[in-house]
PDB file of N, CA and C in Angstrom:
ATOM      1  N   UNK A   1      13.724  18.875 -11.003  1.00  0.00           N
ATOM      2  CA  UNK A   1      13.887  18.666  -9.581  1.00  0.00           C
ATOM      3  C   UNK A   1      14.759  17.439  -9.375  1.00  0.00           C
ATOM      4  N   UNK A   2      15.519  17.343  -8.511  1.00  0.00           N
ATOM      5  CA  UNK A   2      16.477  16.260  -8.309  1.00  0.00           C
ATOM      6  C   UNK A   2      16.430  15.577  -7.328  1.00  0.00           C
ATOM      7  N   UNK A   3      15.503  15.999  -6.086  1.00  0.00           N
ATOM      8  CA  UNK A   3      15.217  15.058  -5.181  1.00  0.00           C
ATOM      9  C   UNK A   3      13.758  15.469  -4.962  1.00  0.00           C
ATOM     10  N   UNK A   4      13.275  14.304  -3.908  1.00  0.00           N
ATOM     11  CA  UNK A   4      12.070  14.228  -3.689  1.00  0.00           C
ATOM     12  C   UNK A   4      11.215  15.345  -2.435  1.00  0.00           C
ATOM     13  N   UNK A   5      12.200  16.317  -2.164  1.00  0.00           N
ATOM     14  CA  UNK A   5      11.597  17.114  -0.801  1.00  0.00           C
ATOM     15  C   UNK A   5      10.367  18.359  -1.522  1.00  0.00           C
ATOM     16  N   UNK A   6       9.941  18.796  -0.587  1.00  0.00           N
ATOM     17  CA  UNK A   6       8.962  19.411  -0.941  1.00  0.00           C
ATOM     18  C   UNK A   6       9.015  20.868  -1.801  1.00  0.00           C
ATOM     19  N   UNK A   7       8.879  21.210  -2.959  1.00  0.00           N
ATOM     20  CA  UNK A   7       8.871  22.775  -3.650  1.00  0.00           C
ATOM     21  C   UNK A   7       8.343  22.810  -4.041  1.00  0.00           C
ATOM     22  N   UNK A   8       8.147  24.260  -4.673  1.00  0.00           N
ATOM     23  CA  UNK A   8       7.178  25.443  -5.273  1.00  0.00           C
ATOM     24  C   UNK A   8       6.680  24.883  -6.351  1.00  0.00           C
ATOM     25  N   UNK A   9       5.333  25.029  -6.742  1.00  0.00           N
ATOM     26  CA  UNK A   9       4.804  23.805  -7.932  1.00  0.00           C
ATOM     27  C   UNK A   9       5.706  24.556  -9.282  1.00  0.00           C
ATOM     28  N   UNK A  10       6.205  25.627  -9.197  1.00  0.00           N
ATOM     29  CA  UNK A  10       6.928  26.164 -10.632  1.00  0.00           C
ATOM     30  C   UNK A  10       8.519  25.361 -10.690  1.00  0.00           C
ATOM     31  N   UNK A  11       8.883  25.108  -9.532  1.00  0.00           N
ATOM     32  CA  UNK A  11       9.899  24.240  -9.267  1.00  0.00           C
ATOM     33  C   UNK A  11       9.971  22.850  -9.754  1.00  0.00           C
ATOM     34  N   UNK A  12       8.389  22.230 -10.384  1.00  0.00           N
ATOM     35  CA  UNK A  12       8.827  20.963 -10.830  1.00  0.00           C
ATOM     36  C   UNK A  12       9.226  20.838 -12.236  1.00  0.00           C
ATOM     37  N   UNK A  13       9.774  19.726 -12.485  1.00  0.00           N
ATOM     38  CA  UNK A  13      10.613  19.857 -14.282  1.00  0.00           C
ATOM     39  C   UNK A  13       9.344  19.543 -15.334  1.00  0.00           C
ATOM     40  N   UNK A  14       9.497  19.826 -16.564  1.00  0.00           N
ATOM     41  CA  UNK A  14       8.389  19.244 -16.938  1.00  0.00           C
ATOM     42  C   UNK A  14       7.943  18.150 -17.177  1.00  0.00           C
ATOM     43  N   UNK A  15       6.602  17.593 -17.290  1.00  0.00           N
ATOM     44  CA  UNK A  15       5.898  16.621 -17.112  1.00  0.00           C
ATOM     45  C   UNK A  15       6.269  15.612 -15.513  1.00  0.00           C
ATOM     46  N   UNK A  16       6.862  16.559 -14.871  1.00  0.00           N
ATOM     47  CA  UNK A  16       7.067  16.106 -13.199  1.00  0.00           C
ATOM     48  C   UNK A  16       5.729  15.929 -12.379  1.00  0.00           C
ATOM     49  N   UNK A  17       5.437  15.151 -11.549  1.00  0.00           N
ATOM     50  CA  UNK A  17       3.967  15.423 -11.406  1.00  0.00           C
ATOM     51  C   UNK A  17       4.560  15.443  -9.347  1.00  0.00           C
ATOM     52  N   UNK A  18       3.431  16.072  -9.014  1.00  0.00           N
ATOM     53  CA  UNK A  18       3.626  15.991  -7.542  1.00  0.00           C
ATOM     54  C   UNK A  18       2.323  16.298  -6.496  1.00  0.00           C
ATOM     55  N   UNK A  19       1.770  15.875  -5.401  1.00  0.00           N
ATOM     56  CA  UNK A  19       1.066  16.297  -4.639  1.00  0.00           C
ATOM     57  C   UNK A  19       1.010  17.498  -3.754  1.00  0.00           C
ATOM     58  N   UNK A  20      -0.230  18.283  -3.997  1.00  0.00           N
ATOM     59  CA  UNK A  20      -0.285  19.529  -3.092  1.00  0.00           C
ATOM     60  C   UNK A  20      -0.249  19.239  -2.275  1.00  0.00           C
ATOM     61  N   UNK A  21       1.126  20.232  -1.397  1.00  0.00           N
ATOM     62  CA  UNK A  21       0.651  19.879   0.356  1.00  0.00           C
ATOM     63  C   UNK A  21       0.008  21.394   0.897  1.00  0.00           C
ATOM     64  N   UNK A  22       0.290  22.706   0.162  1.00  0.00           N
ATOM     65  CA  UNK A  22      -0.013  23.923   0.812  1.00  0.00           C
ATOM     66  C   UNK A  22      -0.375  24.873   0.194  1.00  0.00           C
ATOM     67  N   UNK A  23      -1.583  25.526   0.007  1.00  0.00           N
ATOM     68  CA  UNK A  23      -1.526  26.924  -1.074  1.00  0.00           C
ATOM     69  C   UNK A  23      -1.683  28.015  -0.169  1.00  0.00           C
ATOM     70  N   UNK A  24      -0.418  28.875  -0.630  1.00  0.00           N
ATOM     71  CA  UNK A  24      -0.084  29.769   0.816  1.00  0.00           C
ATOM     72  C   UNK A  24      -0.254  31.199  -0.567  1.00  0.00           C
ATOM     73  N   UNK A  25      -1.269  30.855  -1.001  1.00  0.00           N
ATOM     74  CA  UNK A  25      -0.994  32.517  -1.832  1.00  0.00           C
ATOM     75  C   UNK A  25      -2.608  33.201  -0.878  1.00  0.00           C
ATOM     76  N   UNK A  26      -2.310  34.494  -1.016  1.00  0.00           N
ATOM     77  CA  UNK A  26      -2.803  35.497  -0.059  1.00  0.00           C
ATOM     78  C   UNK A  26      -4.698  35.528  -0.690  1.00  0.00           C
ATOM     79  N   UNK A  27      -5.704  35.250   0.119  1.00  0.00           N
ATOM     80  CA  UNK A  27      -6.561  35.656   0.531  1.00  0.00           C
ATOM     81  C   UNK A  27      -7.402  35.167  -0.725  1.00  0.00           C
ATOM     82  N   UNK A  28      -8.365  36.464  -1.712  1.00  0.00           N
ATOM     83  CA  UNK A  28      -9.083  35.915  -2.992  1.00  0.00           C
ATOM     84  C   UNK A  28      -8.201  35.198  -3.521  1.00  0.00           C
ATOM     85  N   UNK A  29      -6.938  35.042  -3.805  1.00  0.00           N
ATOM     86  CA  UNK A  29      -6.168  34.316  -4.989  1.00  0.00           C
ATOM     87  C   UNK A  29      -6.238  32.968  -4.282  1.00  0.00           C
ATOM     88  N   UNK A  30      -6.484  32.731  -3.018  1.00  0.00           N
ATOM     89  CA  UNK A  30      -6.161  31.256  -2.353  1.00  0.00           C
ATOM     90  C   UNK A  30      -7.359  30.745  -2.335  1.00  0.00           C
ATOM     91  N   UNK A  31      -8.682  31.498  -2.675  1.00  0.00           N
ATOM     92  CA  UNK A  31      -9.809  30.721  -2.500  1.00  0.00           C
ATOM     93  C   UNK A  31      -9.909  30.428  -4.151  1.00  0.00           C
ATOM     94  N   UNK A  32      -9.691  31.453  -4.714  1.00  0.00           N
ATOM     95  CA  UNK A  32      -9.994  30.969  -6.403  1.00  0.00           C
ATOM     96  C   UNK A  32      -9.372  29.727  -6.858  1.00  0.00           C
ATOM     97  N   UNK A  33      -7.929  29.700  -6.024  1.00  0.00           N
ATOM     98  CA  UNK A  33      -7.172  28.568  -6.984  1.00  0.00           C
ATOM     99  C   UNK A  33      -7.626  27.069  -6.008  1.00  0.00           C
ATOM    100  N   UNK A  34      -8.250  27.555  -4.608  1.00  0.00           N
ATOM    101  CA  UNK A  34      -9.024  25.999  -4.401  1.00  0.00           C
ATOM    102  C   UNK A  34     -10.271  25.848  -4.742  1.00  0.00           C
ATOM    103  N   UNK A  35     -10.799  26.628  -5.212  1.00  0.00           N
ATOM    104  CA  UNK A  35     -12.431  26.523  -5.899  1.00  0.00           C
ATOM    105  C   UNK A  35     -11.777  25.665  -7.382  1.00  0.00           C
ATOM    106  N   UNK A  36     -11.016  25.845  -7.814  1.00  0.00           N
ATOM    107  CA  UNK A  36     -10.540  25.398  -9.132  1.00  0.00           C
ATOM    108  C   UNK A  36      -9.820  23.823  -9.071  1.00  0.00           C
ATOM    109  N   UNK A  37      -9.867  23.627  -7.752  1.00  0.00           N
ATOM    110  CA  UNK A  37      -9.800  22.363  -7.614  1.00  0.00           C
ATOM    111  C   UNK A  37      -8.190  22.296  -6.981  1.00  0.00           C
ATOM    112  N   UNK A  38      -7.249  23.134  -6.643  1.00  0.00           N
ATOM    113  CA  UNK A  38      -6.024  23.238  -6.255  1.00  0.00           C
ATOM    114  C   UNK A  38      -6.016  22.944  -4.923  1.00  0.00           C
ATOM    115  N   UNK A  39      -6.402  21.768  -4.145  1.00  0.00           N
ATOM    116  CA  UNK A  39      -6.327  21.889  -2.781  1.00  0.00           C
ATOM    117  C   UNK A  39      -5.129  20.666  -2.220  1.00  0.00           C
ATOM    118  N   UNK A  40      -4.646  20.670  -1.158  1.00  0.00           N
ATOM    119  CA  UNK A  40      -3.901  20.021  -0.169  1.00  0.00           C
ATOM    120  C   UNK A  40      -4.509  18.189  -0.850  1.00  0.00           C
ATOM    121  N   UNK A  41      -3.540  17.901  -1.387  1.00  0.00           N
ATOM    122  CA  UNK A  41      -3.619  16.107  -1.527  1.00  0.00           C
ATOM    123  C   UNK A  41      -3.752  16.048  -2.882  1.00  0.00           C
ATOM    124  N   UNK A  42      -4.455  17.036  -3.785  1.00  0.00           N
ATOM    125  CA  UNK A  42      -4.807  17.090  -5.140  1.00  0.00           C
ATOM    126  C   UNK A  42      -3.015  16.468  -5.701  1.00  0.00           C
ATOM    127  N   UNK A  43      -3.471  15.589  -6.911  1.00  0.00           N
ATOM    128  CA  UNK A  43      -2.181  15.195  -7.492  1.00  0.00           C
ATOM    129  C   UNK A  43      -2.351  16.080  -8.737  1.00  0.00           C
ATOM    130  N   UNK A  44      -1.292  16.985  -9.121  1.00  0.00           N
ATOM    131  CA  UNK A  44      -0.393  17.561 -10.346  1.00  0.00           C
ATOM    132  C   UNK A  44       0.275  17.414 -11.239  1.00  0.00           C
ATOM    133  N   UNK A  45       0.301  18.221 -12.443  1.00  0.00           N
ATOM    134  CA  UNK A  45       1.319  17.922 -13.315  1.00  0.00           C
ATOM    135  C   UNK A  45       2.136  18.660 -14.154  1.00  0.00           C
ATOM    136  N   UNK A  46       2.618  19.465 -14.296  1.00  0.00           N
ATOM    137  CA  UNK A  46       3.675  20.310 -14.984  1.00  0.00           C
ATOM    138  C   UNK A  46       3.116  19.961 -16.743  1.00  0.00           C
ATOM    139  N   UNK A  47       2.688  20.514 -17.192  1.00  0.00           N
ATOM    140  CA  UNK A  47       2.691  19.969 -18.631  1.00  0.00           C
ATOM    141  C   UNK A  47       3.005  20.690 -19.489  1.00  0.00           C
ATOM    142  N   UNK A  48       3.521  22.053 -18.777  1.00  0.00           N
ATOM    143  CA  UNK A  48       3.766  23.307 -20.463  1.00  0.00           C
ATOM    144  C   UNK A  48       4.479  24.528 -19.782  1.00  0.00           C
ATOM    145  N   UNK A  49       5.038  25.157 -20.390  1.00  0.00           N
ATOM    146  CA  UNK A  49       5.694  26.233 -20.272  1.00  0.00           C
ATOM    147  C   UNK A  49       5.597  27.393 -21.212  1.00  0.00           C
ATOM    148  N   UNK A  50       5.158  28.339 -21.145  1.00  0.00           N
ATOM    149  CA  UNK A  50       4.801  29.180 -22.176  1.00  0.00           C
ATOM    150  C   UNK A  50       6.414  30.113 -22.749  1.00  0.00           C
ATOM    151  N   UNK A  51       6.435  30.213 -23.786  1.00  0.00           N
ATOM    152  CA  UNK A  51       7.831  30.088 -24.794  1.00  0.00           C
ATOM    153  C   UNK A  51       8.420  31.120 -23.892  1.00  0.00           C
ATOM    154  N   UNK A  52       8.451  32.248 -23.437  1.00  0.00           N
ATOM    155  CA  UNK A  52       8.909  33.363 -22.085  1.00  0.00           C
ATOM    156  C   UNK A  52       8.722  32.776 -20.848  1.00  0.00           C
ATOM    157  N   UNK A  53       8.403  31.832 -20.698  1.00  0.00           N
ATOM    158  CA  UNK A  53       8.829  31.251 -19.006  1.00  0.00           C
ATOM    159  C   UNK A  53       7.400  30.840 -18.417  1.00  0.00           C
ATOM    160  N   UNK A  54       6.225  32.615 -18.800  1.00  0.00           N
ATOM    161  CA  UNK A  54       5.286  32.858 -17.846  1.00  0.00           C
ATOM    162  C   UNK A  54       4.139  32.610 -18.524  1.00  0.00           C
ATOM    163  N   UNK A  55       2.780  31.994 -18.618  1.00  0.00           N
ATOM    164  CA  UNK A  55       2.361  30.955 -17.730  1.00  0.00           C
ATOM    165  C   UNK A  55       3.215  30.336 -17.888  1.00  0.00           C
ATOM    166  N   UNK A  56       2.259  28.615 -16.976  1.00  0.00           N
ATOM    167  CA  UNK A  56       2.639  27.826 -16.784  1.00  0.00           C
ATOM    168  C   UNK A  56       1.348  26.782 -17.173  1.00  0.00           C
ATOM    169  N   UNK A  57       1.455  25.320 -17.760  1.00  0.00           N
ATOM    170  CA  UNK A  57       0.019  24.924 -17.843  1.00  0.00           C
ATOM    171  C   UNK A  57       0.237  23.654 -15.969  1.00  0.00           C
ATOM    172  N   UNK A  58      -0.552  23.763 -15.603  1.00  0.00           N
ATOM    173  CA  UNK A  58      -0.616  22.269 -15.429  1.00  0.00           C
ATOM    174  C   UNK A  58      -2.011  21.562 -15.258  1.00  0.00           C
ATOM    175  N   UNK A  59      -1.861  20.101 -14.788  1.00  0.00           N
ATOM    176  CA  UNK A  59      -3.377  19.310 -15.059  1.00  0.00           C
ATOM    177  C   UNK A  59      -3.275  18.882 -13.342  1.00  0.00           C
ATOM    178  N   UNK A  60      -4.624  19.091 -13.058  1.00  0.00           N
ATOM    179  CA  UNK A  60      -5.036  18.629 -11.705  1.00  0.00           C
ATOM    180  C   UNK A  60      -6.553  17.881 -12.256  1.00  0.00           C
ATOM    181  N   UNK A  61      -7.027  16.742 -11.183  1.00  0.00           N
ATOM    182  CA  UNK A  61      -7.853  16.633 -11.695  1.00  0.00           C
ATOM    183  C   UNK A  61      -9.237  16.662 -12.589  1.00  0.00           C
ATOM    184  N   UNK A  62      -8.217  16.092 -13.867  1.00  0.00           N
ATOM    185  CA  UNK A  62      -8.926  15.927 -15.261  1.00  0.00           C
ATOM    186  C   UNK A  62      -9.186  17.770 -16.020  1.00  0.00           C
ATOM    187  N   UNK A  63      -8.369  18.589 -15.277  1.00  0.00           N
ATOM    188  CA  UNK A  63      -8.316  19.937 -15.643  1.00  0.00           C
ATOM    189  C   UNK A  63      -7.384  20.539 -16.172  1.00  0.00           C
ATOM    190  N   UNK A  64      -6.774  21.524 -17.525  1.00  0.00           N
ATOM    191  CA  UNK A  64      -5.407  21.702 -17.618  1.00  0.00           C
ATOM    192  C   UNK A  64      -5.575  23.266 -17.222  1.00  0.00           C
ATOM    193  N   UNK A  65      -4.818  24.357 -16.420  1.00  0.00           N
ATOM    194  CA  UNK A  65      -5.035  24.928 -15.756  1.00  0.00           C
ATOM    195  C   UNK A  65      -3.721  25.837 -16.139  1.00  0.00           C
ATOM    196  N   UNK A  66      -4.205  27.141 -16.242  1.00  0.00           N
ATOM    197  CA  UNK A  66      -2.970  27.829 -16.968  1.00  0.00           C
ATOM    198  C   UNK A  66      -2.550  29.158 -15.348  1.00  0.00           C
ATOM    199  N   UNK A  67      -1.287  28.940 -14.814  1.00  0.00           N
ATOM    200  CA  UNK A  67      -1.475  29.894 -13.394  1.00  0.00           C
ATOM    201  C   UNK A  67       0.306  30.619 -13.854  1.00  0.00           C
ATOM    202  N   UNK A  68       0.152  31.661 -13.401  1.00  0.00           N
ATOM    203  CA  UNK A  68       1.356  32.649 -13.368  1.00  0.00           C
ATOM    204  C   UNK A  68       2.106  31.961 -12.766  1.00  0.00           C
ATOM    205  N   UNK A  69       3.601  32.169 -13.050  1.00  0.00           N
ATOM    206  CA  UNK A  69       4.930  31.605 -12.218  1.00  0.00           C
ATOM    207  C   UNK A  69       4.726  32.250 -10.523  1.00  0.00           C
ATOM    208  N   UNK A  70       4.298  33.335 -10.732  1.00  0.00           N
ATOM    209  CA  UNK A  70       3.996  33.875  -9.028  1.00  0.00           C
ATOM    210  C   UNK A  70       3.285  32.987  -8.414  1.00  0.00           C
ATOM    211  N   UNK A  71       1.818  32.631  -9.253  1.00  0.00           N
ATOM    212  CA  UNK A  71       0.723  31.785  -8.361  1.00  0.00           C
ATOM    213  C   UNK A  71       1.431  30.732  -7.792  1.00  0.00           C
ATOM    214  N   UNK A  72       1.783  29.448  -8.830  1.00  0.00           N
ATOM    215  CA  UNK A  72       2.594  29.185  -8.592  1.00  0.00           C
ATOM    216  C   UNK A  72       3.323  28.584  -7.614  1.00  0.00           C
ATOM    217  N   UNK A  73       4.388  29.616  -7.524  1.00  0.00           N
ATOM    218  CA  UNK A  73       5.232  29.685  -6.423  1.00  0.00           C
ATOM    219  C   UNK A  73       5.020  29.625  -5.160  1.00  0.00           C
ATOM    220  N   UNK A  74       3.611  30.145  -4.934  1.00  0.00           N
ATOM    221  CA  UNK A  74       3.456  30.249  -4.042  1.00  0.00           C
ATOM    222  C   UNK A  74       2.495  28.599  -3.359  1.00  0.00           C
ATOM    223  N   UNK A  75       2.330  27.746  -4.206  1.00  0.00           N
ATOM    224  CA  UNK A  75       1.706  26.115  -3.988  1.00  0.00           C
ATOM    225  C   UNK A  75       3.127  25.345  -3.797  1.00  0.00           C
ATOM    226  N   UNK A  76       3.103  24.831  -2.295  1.00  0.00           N
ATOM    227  CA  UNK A  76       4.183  23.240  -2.020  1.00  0.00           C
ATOM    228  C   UNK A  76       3.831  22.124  -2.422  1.00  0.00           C
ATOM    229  N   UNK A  77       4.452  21.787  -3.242  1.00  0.00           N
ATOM    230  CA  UNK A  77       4.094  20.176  -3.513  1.00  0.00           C
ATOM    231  C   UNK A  77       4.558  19.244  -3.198  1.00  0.00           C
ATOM    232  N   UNK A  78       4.952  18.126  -2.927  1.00  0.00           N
ATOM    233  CA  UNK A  78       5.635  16.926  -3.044  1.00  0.00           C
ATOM    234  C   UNK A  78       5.440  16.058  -4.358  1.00  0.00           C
ATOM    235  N   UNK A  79       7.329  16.380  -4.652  1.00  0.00           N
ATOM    236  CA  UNK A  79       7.083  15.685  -6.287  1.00  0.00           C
ATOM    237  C   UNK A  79       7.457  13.893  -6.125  1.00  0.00           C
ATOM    238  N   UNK A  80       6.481  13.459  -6.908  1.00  0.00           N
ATOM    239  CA  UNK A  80       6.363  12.018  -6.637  1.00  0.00           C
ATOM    240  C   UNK A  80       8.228  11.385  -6.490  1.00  0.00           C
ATOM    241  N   UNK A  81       8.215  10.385  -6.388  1.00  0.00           N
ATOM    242  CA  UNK A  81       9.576   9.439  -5.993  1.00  0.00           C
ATOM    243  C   UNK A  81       9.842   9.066  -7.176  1.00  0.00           C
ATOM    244  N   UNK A  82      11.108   8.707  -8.033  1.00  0.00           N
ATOM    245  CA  UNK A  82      11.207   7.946  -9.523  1.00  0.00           C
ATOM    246  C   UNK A  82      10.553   8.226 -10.347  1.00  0.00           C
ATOM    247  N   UNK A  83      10.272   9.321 -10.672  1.00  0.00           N
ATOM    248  CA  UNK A  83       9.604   9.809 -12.075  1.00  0.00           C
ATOM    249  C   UNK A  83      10.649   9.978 -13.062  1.00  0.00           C
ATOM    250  N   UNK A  84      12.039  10.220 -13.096  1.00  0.00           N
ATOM    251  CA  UNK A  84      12.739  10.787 -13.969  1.00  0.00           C
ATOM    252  C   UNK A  84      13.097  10.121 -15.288  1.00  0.00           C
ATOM    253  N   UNK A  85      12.981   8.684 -14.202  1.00  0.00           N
ATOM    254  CA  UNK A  85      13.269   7.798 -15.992  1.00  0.00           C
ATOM    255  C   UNK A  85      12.077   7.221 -16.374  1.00  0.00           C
ATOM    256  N   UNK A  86      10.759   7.563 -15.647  1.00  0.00           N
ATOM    257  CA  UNK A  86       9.906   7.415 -16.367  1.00  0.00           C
ATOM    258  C   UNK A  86       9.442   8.868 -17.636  1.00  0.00           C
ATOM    259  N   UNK A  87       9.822  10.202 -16.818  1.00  0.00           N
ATOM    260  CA  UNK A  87       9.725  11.229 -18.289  1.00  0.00           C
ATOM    261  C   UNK A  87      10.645  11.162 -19.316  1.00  0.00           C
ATOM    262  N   UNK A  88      11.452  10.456 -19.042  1.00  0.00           N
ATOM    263  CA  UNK A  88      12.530  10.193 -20.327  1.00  0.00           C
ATOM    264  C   UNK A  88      12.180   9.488 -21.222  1.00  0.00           C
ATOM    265  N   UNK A  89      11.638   8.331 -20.892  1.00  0.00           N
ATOM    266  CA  UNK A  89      11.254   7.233 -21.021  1.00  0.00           C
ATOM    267  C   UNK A  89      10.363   7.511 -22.664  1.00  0.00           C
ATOM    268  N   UNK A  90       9.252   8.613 -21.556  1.00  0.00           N
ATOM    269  CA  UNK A  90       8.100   9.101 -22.511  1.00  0.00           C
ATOM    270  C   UNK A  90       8.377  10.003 -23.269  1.00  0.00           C
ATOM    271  N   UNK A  91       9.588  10.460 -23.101  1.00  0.00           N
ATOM    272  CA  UNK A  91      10.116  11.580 -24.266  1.00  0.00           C
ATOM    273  C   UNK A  91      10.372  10.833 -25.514  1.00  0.00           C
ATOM    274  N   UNK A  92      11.366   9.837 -25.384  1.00  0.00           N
ATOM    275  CA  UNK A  92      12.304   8.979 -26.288  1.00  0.00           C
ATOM    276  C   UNK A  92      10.658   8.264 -26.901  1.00  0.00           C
ATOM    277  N   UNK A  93       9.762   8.180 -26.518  1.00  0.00           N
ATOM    278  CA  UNK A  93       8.848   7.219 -27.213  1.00  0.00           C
ATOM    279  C   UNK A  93       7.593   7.727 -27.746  1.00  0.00           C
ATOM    280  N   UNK A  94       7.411   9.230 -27.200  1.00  0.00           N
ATOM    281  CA  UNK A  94       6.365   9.594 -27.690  1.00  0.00           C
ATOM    282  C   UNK A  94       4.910   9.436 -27.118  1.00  0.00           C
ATOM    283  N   UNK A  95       5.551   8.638 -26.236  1.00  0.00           N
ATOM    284  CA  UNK A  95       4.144   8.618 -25.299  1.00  0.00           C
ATOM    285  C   UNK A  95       3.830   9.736 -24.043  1.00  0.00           C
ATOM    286  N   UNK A  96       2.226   9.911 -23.917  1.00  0.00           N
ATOM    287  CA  UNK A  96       1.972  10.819 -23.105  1.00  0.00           C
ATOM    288  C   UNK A  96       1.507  10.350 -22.365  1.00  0.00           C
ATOM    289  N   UNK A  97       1.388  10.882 -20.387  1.00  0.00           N
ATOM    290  CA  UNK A  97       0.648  10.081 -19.376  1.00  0.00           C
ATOM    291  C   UNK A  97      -0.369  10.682 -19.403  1.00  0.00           C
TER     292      UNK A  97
END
């Protein structure tokens, strides 16, 4: 992601982290993924990509959470401000947040 406006949680890069603002997926799938802790303010994190694209892992509080590129897509986030040279950062060093 290259700026800070709001997209699709499959939209963030990896280890990008960002706040839920909306889970607009349809009906049982929108209550399961906020029973699971996916709700509006929850902070996120991109942490995996499965070797074909589809899942996806990410960590919401203290949870790592494996959801389809559809699910997904369908959660707005706001990805935090200046993260980029902090994931670089942690690439080049080996460290994990």
């Amino acid at each position: 992601m290259n700026d800070d406006r709001p997209t699709s949680l499959d939209g963030l890069d990896l280890g990008e982290r960002g706040t839920i603002i909306r889970v607009g997926c349809p009906g049982p799938l929108r209550h399961r993924l906020m029973d699971m802790g996916l709700t509006p303010g929850t902070e996120v994190r991109l942490e995996g990509v499965a070797p074909l694209g589809d899942p996806i892992i990410v960590s919401a509080r203290g949870c790592r959470l494996g959801l389809r590129r559809a699910e997904a897509a369908d959660i707005t986030v706001s990805p935090w401000p200046d993260q980029h040279a902090q994931i670089a950062a942690e690439a080049g060093t080996g460290v994990a947040g």
